[in-house]
Structure formats: structure tokens, C-alpha cells
Short mmCIF file of C-alpha atoms in Angstrom, two decimals:
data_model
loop_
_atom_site.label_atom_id
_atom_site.label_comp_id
_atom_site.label_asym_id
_atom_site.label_seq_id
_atom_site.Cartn_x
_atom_site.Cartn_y
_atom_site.Cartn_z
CA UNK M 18 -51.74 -111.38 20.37
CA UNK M 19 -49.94 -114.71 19.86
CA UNK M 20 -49.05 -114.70 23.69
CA UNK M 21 -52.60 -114.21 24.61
CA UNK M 22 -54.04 -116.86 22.62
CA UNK M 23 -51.51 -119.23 24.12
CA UNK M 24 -52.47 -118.31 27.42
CA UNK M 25 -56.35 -118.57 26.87
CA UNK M 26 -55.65 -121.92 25.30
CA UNK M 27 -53.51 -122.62 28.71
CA UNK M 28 -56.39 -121.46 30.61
CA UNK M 29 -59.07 -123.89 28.54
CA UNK M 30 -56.75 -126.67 29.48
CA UNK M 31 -56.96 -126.27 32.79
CA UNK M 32 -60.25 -125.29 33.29
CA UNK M 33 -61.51 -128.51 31.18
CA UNK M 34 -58.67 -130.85 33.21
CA UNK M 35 -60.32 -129.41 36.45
CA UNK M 36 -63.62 -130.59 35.46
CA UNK M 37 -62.42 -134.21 34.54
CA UNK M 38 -61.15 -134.16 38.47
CA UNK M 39 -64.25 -133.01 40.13
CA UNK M 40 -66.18 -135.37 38.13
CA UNK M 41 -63.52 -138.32 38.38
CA UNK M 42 -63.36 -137.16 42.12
CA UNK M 43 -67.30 -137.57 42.79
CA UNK M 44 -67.33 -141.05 40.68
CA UNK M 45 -64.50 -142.76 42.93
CA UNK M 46 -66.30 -141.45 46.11
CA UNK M 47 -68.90 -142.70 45.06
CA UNK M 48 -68.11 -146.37 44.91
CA UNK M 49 -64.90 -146.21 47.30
CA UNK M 50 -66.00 -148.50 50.13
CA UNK M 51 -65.99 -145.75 53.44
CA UNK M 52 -64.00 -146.24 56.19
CA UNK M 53 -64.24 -145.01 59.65
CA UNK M 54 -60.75 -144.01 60.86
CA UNK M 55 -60.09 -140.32 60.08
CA UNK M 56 -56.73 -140.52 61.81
CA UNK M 57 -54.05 -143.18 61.45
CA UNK M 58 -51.78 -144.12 58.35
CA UNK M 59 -54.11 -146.50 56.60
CA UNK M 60 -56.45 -143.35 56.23
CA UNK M 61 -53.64 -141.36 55.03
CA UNK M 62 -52.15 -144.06 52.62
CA UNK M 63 -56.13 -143.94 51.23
CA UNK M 64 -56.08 -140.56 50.63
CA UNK M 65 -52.90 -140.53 48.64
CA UNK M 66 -54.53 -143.36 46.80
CA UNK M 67 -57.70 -141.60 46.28
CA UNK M 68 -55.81 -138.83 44.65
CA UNK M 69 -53.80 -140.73 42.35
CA UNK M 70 -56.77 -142.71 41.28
CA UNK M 71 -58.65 -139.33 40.42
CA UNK M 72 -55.70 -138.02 38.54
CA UNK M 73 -55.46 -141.64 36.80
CA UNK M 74 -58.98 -141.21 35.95
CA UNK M 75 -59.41 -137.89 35.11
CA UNK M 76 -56.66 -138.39 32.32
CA UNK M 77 -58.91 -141.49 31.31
CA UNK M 78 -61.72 -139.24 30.89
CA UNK M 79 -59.21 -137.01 28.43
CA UNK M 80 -58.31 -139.45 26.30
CA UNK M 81 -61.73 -140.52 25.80
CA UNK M 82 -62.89 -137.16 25.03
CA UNK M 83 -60.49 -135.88 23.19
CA UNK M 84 -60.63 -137.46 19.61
CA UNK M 85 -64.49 -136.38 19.62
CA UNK M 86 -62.81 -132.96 20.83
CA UNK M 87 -60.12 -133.11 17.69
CA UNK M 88 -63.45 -133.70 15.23
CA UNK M 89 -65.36 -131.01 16.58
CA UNK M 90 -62.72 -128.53 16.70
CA UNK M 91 -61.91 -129.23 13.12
CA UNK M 92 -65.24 -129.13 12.03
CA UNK M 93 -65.45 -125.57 13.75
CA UNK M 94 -62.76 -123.94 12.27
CA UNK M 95 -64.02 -125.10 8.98
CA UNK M 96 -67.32 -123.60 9.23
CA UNK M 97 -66.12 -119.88 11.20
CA UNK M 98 -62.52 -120.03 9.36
CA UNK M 99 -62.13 -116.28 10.87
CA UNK M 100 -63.45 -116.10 13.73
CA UNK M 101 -61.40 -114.20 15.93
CA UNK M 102 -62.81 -116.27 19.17
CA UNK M 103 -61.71 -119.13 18.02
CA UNK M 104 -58.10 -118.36 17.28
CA UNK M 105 -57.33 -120.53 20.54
CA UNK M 106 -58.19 -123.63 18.81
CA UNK M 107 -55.81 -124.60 16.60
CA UNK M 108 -53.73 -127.36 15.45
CA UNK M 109 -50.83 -126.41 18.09
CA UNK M 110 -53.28 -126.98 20.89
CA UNK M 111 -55.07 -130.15 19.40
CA UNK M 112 -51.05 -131.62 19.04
CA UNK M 113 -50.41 -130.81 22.69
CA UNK M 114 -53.42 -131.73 24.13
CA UNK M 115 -52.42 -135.34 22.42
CA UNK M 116 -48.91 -135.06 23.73
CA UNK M 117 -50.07 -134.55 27.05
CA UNK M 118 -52.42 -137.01 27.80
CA UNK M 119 -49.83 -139.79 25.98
CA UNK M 120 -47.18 -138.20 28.36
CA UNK M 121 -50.32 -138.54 31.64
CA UNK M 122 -51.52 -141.81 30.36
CA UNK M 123 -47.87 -143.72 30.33
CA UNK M 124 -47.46 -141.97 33.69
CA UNK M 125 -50.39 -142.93 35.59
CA UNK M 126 -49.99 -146.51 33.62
CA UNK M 127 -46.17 -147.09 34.46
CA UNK M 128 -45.78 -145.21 37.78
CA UNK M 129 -48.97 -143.90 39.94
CA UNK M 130 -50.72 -146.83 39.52
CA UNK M 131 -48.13 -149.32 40.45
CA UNK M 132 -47.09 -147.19 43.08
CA UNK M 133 -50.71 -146.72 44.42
CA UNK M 134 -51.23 -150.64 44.49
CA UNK M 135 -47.89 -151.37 46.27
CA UNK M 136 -48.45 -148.28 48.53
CA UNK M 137 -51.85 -149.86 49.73
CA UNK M 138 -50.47 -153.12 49.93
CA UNK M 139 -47.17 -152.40 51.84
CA UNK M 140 -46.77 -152.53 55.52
CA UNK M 141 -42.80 -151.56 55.94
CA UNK M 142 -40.55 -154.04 56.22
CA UNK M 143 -39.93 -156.37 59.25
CA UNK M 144 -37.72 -155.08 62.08
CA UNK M 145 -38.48 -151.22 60.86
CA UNK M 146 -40.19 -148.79 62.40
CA UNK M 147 -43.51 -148.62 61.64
CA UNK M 148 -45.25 -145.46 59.61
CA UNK M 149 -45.86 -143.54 56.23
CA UNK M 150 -42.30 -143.08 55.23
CA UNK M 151 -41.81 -146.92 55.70
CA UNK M 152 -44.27 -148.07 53.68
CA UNK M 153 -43.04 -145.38 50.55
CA UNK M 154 -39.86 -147.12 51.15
CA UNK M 155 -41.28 -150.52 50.45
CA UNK M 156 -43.23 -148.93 47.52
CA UNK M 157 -40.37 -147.79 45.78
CA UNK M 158 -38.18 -150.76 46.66
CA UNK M 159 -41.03 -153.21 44.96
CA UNK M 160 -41.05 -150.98 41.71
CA UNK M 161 -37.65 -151.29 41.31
CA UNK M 162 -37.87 -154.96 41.76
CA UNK M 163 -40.65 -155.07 39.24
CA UNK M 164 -39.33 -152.72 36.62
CA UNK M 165 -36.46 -155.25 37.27
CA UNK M 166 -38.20 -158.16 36.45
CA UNK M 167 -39.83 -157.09 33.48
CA UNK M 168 -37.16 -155.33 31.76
CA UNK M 169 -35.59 -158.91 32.29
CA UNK M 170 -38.48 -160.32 30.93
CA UNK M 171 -38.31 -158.33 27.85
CA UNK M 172 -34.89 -158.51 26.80
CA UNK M 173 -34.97 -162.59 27.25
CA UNK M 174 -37.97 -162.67 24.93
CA UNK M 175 -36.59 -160.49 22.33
CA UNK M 176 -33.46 -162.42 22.20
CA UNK M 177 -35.17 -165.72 22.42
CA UNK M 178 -37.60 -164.60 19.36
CA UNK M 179 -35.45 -162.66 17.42
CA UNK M 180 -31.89 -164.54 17.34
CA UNK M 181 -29.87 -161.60 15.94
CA UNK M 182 -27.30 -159.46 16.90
CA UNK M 183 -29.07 -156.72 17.48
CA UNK M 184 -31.31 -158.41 19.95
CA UNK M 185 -28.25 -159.98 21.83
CA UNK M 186 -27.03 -156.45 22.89
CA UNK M 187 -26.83 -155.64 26.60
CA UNK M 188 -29.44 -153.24 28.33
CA UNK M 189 -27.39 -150.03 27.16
CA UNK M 190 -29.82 -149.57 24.44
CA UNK M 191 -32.13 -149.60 26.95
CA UNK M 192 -34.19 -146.51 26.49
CA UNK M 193 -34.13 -146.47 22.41
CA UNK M 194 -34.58 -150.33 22.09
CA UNK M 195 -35.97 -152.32 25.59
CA UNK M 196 -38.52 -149.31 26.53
CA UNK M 197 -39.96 -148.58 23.05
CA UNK M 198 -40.49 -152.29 22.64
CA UNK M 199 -42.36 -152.59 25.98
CA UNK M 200 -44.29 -149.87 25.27
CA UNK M 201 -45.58 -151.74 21.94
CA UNK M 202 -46.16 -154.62 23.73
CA UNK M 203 -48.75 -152.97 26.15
CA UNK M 204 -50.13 -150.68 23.59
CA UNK M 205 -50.19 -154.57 21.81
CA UNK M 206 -52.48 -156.02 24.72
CA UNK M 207 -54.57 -152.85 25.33
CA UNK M 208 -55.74 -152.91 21.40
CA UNK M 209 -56.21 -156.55 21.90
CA UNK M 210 -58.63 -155.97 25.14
CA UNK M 211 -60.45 -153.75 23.20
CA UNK M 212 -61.37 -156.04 20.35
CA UNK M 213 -62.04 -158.88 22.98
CA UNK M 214 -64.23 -156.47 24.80
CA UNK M 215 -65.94 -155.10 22.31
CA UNK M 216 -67.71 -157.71 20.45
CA UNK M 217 -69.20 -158.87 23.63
CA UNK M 218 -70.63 -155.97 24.71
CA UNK M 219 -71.85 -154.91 21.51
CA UNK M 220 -74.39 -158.44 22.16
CA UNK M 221 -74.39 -157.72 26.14
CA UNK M 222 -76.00 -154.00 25.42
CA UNK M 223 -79.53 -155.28 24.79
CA UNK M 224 -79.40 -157.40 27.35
CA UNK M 225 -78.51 -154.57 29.90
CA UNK M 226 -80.87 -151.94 28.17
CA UNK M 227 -83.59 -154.55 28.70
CA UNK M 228 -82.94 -154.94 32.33
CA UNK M 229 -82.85 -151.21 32.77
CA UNK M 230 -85.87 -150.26 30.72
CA UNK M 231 -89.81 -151.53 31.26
CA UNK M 232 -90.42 -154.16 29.04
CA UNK M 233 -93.68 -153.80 27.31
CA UNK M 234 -96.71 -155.86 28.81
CA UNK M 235 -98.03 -158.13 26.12
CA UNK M 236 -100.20 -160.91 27.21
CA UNK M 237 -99.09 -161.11 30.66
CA UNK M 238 -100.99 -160.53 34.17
CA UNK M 239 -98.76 -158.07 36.03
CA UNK M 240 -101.42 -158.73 39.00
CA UNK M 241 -101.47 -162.34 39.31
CA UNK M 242 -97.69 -162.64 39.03
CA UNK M 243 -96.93 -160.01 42.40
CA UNK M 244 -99.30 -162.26 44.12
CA UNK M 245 -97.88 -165.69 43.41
CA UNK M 246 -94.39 -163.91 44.16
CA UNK M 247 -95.73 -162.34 47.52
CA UNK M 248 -96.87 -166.01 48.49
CA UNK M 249 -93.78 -167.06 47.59
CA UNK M 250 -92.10 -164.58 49.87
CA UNK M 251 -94.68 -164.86 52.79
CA UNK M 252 -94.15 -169.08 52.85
CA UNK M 253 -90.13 -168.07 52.93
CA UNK M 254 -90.39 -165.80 55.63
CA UNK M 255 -92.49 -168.01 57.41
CA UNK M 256 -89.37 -171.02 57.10
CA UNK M 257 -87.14 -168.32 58.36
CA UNK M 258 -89.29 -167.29 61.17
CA UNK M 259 -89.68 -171.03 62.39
CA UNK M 260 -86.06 -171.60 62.34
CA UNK M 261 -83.55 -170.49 65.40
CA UNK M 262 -80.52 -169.55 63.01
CA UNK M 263 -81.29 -168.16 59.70
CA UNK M 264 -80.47 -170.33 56.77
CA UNK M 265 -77.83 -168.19 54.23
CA UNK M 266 -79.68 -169.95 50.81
CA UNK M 267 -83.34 -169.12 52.32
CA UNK M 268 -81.84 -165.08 52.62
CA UNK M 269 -80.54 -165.31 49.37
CA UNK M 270 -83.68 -166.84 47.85
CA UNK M 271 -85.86 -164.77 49.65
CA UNK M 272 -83.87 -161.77 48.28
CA UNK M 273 -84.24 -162.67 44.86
CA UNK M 274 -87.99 -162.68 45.50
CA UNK M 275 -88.39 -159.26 46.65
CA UNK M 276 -86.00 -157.76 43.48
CA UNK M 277 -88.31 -159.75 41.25
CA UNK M 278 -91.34 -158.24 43.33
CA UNK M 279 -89.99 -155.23 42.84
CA UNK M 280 -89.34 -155.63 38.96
CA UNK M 281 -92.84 -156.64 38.99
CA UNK M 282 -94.23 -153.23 40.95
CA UNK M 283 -92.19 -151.30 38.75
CA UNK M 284 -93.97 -152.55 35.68
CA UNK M 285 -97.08 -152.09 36.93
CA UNK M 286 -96.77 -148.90 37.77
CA UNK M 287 -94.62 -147.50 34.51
CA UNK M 288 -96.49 -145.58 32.61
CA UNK M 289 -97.84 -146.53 29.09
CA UNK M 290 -95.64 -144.39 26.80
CA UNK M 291 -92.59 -146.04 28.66
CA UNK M 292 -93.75 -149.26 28.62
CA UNK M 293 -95.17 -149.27 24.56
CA UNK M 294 -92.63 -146.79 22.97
CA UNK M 295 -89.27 -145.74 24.85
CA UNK M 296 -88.35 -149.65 25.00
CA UNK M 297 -88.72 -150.32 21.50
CA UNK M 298 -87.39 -147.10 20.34
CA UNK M 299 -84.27 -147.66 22.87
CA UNK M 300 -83.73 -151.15 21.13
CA UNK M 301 -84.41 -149.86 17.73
CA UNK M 302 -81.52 -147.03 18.16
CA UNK M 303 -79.14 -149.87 20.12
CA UNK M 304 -79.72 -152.37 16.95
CA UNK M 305 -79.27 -149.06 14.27
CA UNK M 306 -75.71 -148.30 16.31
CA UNK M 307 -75.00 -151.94 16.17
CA UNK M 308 -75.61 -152.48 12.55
CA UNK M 309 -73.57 -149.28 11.35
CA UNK M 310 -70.69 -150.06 13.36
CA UNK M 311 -70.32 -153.75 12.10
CA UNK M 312 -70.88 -152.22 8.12
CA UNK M 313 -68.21 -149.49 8.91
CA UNK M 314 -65.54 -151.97 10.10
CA UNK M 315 -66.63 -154.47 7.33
CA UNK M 316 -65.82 -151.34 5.02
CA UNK M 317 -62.84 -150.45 6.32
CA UNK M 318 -61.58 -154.18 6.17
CA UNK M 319 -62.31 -154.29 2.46
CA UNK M 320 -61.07 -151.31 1.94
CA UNK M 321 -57.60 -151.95 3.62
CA UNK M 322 -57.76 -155.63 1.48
CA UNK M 323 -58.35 -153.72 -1.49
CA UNK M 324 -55.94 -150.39 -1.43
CA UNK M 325 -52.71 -150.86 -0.41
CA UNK M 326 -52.14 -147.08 0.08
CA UNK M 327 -54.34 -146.89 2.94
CA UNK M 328 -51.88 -149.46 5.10
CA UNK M 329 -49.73 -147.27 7.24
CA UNK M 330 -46.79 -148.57 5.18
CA UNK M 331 -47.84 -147.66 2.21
CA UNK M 332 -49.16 -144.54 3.16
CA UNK M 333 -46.51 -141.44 2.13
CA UNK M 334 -49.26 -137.98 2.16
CA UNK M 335 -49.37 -136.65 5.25
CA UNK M 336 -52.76 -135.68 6.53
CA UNK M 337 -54.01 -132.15 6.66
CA UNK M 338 -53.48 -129.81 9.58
CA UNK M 339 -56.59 -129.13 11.39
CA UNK M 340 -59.30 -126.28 9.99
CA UNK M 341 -58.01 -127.08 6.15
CA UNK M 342 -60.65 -129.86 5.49
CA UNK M 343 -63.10 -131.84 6.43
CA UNK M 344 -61.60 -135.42 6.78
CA UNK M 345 -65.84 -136.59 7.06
CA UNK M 346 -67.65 -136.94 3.34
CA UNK M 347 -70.60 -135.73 4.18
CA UNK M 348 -69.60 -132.77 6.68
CA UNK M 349 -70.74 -132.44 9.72
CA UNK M 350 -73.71 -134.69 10.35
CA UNK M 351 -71.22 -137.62 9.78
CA UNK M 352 -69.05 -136.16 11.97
CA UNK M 353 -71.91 -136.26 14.38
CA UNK M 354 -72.48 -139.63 14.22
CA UNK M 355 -69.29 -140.60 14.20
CA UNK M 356 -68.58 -139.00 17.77
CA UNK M 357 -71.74 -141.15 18.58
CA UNK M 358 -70.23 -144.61 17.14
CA UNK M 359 -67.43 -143.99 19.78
CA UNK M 360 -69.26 -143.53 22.48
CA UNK M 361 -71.66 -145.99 21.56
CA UNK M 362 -68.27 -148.71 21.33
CA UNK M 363 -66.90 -146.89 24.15
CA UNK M 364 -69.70 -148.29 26.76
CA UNK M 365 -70.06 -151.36 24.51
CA UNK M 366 -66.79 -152.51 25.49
CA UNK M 367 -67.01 -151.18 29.17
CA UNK M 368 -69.92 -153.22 29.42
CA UNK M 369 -68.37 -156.17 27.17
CA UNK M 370 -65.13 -155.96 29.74
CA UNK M 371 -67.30 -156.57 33.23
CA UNK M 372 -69.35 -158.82 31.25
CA UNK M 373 -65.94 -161.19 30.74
CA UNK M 374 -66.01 -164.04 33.75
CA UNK M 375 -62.52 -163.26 34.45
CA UNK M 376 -63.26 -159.24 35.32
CA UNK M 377 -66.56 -159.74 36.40
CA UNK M 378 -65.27 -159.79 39.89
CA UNK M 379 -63.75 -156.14 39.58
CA UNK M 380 -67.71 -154.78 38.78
CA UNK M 381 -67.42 -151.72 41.39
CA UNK M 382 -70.08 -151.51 43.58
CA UNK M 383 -71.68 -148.83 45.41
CA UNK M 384 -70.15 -147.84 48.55
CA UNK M 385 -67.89 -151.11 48.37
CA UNK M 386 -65.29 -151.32 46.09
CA UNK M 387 -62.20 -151.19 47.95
CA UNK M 388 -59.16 -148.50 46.74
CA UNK M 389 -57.43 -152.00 45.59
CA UNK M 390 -60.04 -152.74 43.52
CA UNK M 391 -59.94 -148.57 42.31
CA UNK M 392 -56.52 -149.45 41.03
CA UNK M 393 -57.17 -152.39 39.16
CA UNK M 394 -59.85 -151.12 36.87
CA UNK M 395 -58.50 -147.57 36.25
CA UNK M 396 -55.86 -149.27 34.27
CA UNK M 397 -58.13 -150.87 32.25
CA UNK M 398 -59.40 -147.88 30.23
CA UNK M 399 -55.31 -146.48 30.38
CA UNK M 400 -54.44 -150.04 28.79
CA UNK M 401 -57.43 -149.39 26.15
CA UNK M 402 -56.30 -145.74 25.16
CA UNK M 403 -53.02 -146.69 24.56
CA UNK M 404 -53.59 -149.50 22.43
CA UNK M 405 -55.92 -147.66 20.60
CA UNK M 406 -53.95 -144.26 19.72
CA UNK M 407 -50.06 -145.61 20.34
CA UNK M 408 -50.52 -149.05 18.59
CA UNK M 409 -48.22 -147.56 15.29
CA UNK M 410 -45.48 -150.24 14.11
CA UNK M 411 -43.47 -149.45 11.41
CA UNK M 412 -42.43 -151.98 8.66
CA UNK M 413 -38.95 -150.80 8.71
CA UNK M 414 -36.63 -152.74 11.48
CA UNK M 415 -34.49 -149.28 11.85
CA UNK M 416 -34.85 -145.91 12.56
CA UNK M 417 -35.02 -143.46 9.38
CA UNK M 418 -33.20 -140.77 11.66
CA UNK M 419 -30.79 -142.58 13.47
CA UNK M 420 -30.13 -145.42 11.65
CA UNK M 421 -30.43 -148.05 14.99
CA UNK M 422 -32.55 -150.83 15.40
CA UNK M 423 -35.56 -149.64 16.95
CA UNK M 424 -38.50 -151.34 19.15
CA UNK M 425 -40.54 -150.92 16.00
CA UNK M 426 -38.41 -153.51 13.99
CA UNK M 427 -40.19 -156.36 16.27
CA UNK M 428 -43.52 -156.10 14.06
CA UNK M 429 -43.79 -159.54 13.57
CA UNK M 430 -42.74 -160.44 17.01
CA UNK M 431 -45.78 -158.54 18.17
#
């Protein structure tokens, strides 16, 4: 019976990982710019990129869903304890479903998506002959230079911060001291991205929601404003008629007069329950979401001022195994809205991260975001799930089981 239950529990896995792909597969074809050439080794290079990119994303999309998953799943077993269809879901699974998208998420992070960018950027090296296997060449030849160089990196700045011995020692503590300590250090700037993010799009939301929705029409003349913008328009066209080459700032003008004509139209013609009561129930439900999210981290501040058992070095109970209890006071309709809260900050700080000047370039477009481009921002949302799950440094500078300095000792390096 035990065998069959792991097996079912196999076969959810895959069957929910397949989904992720499809989905991940149809978003990323989506806004991948096309190309024409069916044929040569750009297309193929492309296509290996496309793949890795909807792997990279699809575990995204898994380590997004799966805390609500966790809640939910608790939450069931507590209310059909013995059920004999739900055997599958138990603590076992939730563990490895955890394992394996932290196992995924460092991969695609450390390896597919470096090797995707340098695989699109690589042309083979000079004097070699030209093709596929020349350009994986180069690919693997630049990751080694760059694990290189940041492995150097690392073990400077830990000896430069932390003068000791231990920090002094040469790379053969490499993989229980040098990697653990990167590792930190990423999971370090993807929980700082998210707080920068955040924030910002929390404020941005409305903004959005207000250029998406149909604003309600309060002492304004929907008619007279289309016809001062189509006179506007007509009197541009005209310019651009009369001149011999077209000016590039009359286009771009004339452009913004036809979106803003088309606002316009679309206002007009929204009907009235859309214009006087899904905008201000929209913004009422954006500013509700808003308001308990700031009180719950305000909470959980004072909270963390005020007990000193609720710091992770102070806590010593281990939390219960899944199905035992409810870890949400007031059962499941808190659980409900707290799966809402993170989807809520989820977007908020997708938004809040293309809102930032310095990513707002990296905004994918439809039909023209090149596979580049792809690779940048899917390691965005890997940086943000590991610094929000894998962020966990200990206050002791060793390790309890083998006695050695670990990464972890660097806490207030980091």
C-alpha cells in the first residue's frame, strides 16, 4: 500500500511539473521575439535556450506555488484526517517537493542559466571551426572562467572581512566553507530584491490597476475630449503629409494621440456598472490587501522586538509535522487569506521590480523580447525564491555536527 501511495504521489509530481512547462512553455512563446530561420545553428542554439528557459521557469512557477500548496495540504489533512484518498499527501511529499525545487532552483540559478546566456552569446573561438559543438565549448570554457572568478572573489572577501584563521585557509574547504557562503550571499541579495521590490509595487499597483480599469466619468465630457484629440491628430497628420521624410517626434506624438483616442473610445463605450462599481471596488480590495499586509509585518516586527523565542536563535521546539495542527488561529479562512497576501506581494513586487529605472528596460514585450533578455529576468524570480526560503543563518560560527567553521559563521559579514 505504502509503494502505491509513493507512486501516486510520484505521478502527482509529474503531472503538476508538466503543467508548469506547458504553461511556462506558452508564456515564453509568447513574448520570445520570432525569428525566421528554421535551419542553421542560431535557430538551434534558440531552441536549446528556449528549453532551458521553460525548465528555469517552470521551477519558478513551483516555488511560487508551493508554500500556498504546503498550507492547503495541511489544512486538508486536518479537516479529512482519514481519508484514504488523501494518504498521498503527506509530510514526506511536502519535504521533497521542497527539496526538489531548492535542488531545481540552485540548478537553473548556478548552471542553465549561465550556460544559456553564454551559449547565446558565444560564437566559437577564433581560428576554430565553426558550429554547435564550438560554441558549447566556449560555453563551458566561460563558466569555468566565471566560477573562477567568483570563487576568487569570495574567498578574498572573506579573508579581507573576517581576519582569522579560519578564513585564511586555502580553497580545500571549498565545498563545506566557500560554496555554503556563496550560497548565503545570493540567497542575501535575492531577500534584499524582494524588500526593494516590494514596497514599490505595493504604491505602483493602483497606479497600474487604474490604467487597466475604466475610470469612472465624473464631471467630464467624454465627447468633446475625442474631438479636440481627433483635431489634434488630423492637424498632425496633415504636418506629416506635407513633409517629404517623416519626422520620428511627429510619429511618436501622433502615436500618443491615437492611444489616448483610444483610452478615450474605450470609456465611452464601457458600460456603467464597470465604469461606477468594478473600479472602486478593484481599488477598495487593492487598498484592503495593502493595509493588512503593512499591519501583519508591523505585527510581526513587534512581535520579534518583543519575544525573543520567536528569533530563529532562540527558537529550540521544532514545528509540527504536517496534518497535526493548524499553524493559522483562526483555521482555514486565515489560511485563505493568507495564500491571497502572497500572491497579492507576489505581483506587487513583480510589478515593483519593472517599475525600478534600472530593470525597466528588461519589461518583456510581446513578440519582442529577445532569448537574452528571457535569461535575464528568469533569474530574477530564482534570485527572489531563494532569498526568501534559503535565507537561514545561524548564530553559531561552527557546525553542531562536525564541529568546522561553516559558511553560516559569516552572519555578521552578511
Amino acid at each position: 500500500a505504502e509503494v502505491g501511495i509513493v507512486m501516486f504521489a510520484f505521478q502527482i509530481c509529474f503531472l503538476l511539473f508538466a503543467v508548469l512547462y506547458i504553461v511556462s512553455y506558452c508564456i515564453i512563446t509568447r513574448y520570445k521575439k520570432k525569428s525566421d530561420d528554421h535551419e542553421d545553428e542560431d535557430a538551434v542554439v534558440n531552441r536549446i535556450s528556449l528549453y532551458l528557459c521553460t525548465f528555469t521557469l517552470a521551477v519558478s512557477g513551483g516555488a511560487v506555488f508551493l508554500l500556498p500548496f504546503s498550507i492547503i495540504s495541511n489544512e486538508i489533512l486536518l479537516s479529512f484526517p482519514k481519508n484514504y484518498y488523501i494518504q498521498w499527501l503527506n509530510g514526506s511529499l511536502i519535504h521533497g517537493l521542497w527539496n526538489l525545487v531548492s535542488l531545481f532552483s540552485n540548478l537553473c540559478l548556478f548552471v542553465l542559466m549561465p550556460f544559456a546566456y553564454f551559449f547565446l552569446e558565444s560564437e566559437g573561438f577564433a581560428g576554430s571551426k565553426k558550429g554547435i559543438r564550438a560554441r558549447i565549448l566556449e560555453t563551458f570554457v566561460m563558466l569555468f572562467l566565471l566560477a573562477l572568478l567568483i570563487l576568487g572573489i569570495v574567498w578574498v572577501a572573506s579573508a579581507l572581512i573576517d581576519n582569522d584563521a579560519a578564513s585564511m585557509e586555502s580553497l580545500y574547504d571549498l565545498w563545506e566553507f566557500y560554496l555554503p557562503y556563496l550560497y548565503s550571499c545570493i540567497s542575501l541579495m535575492g531577500g534584499l530584491l524582494l524588500l526593494m521590490c516590494t514596497p514599490v509595487g505595493l504604491s505602483r499597483m493602483f497606479t497600474v490597476m487604474g490604467q487597466l480599469l475604466v475610470k469612472p466619468t465624473i464631471l467630464e465630457d467624454l465627447d468633446e475630449q475625442i474631438y479636440c484629440i481627433h483635431l489634434q491628430e488630423e492637424a498632425l497628420q496633415r504636418r506629416l503629409n506635407g513633409m517629404s521624410v517623416g519626422d520620428v517626434l511627429l510619429n511618436k506624438e501622433l502615436d500618443n494621440i491615437r492611444n489616448q483616442r483610444n483610452k478615450l473610445e474605450r470609456r465611452k463605450k464601457a458600460s456603467g456598472w464597470e465604469k461606477n462599481l468594478l473600479y472602486p471596488i478593484v481599488m477598495l480590495i487593492l487598498l484592503t490587501g495593502t493595509t493588512i499586509s503593512v499591519l501583519m509585518v508591523a505585527l510581526n516586527i513587534l512581535y520579534l522586538l518583543v519575544d525573543e523565542t520567536a528569533m530563529p536563535k532562540g527558537s529550540t521546539v521544532s514545528l509540527p509535522g504536517i496534518g497535526n495542527t493548524s499553524l493559522s488561529t483562526f483555521g482555514v479562512a486565515q489560511a485563505a487569506l493568507e495564500i491571497i497576501l502572497m500572491f497579492y506581494l507576489m505581483v506587487s513586487s513583480v510589478v515593483g521590480f519593472y517599475s525600478l529605472r534600472v530593470f525597466e528596460v528588461l519589461t518583456p514585450r510581446k513578440d519582442d523580447t529577445t532569448m537574452t533578455t528571457c535569461v535575464n529576468l528568469l533569474s530574477n524570480p530564482l534570485l527572489k525564491a531563494l532569498g526568501l526560503d534559503k535565507l537561514q543563518l545561524s548564530n553559531s560560527p561552527t557546525d553542531p555536527e562536525s564541529g568546522k567553521l561553516s559558511a553560516n559563521g559569516h552572519q555578521k559579514t552578511l
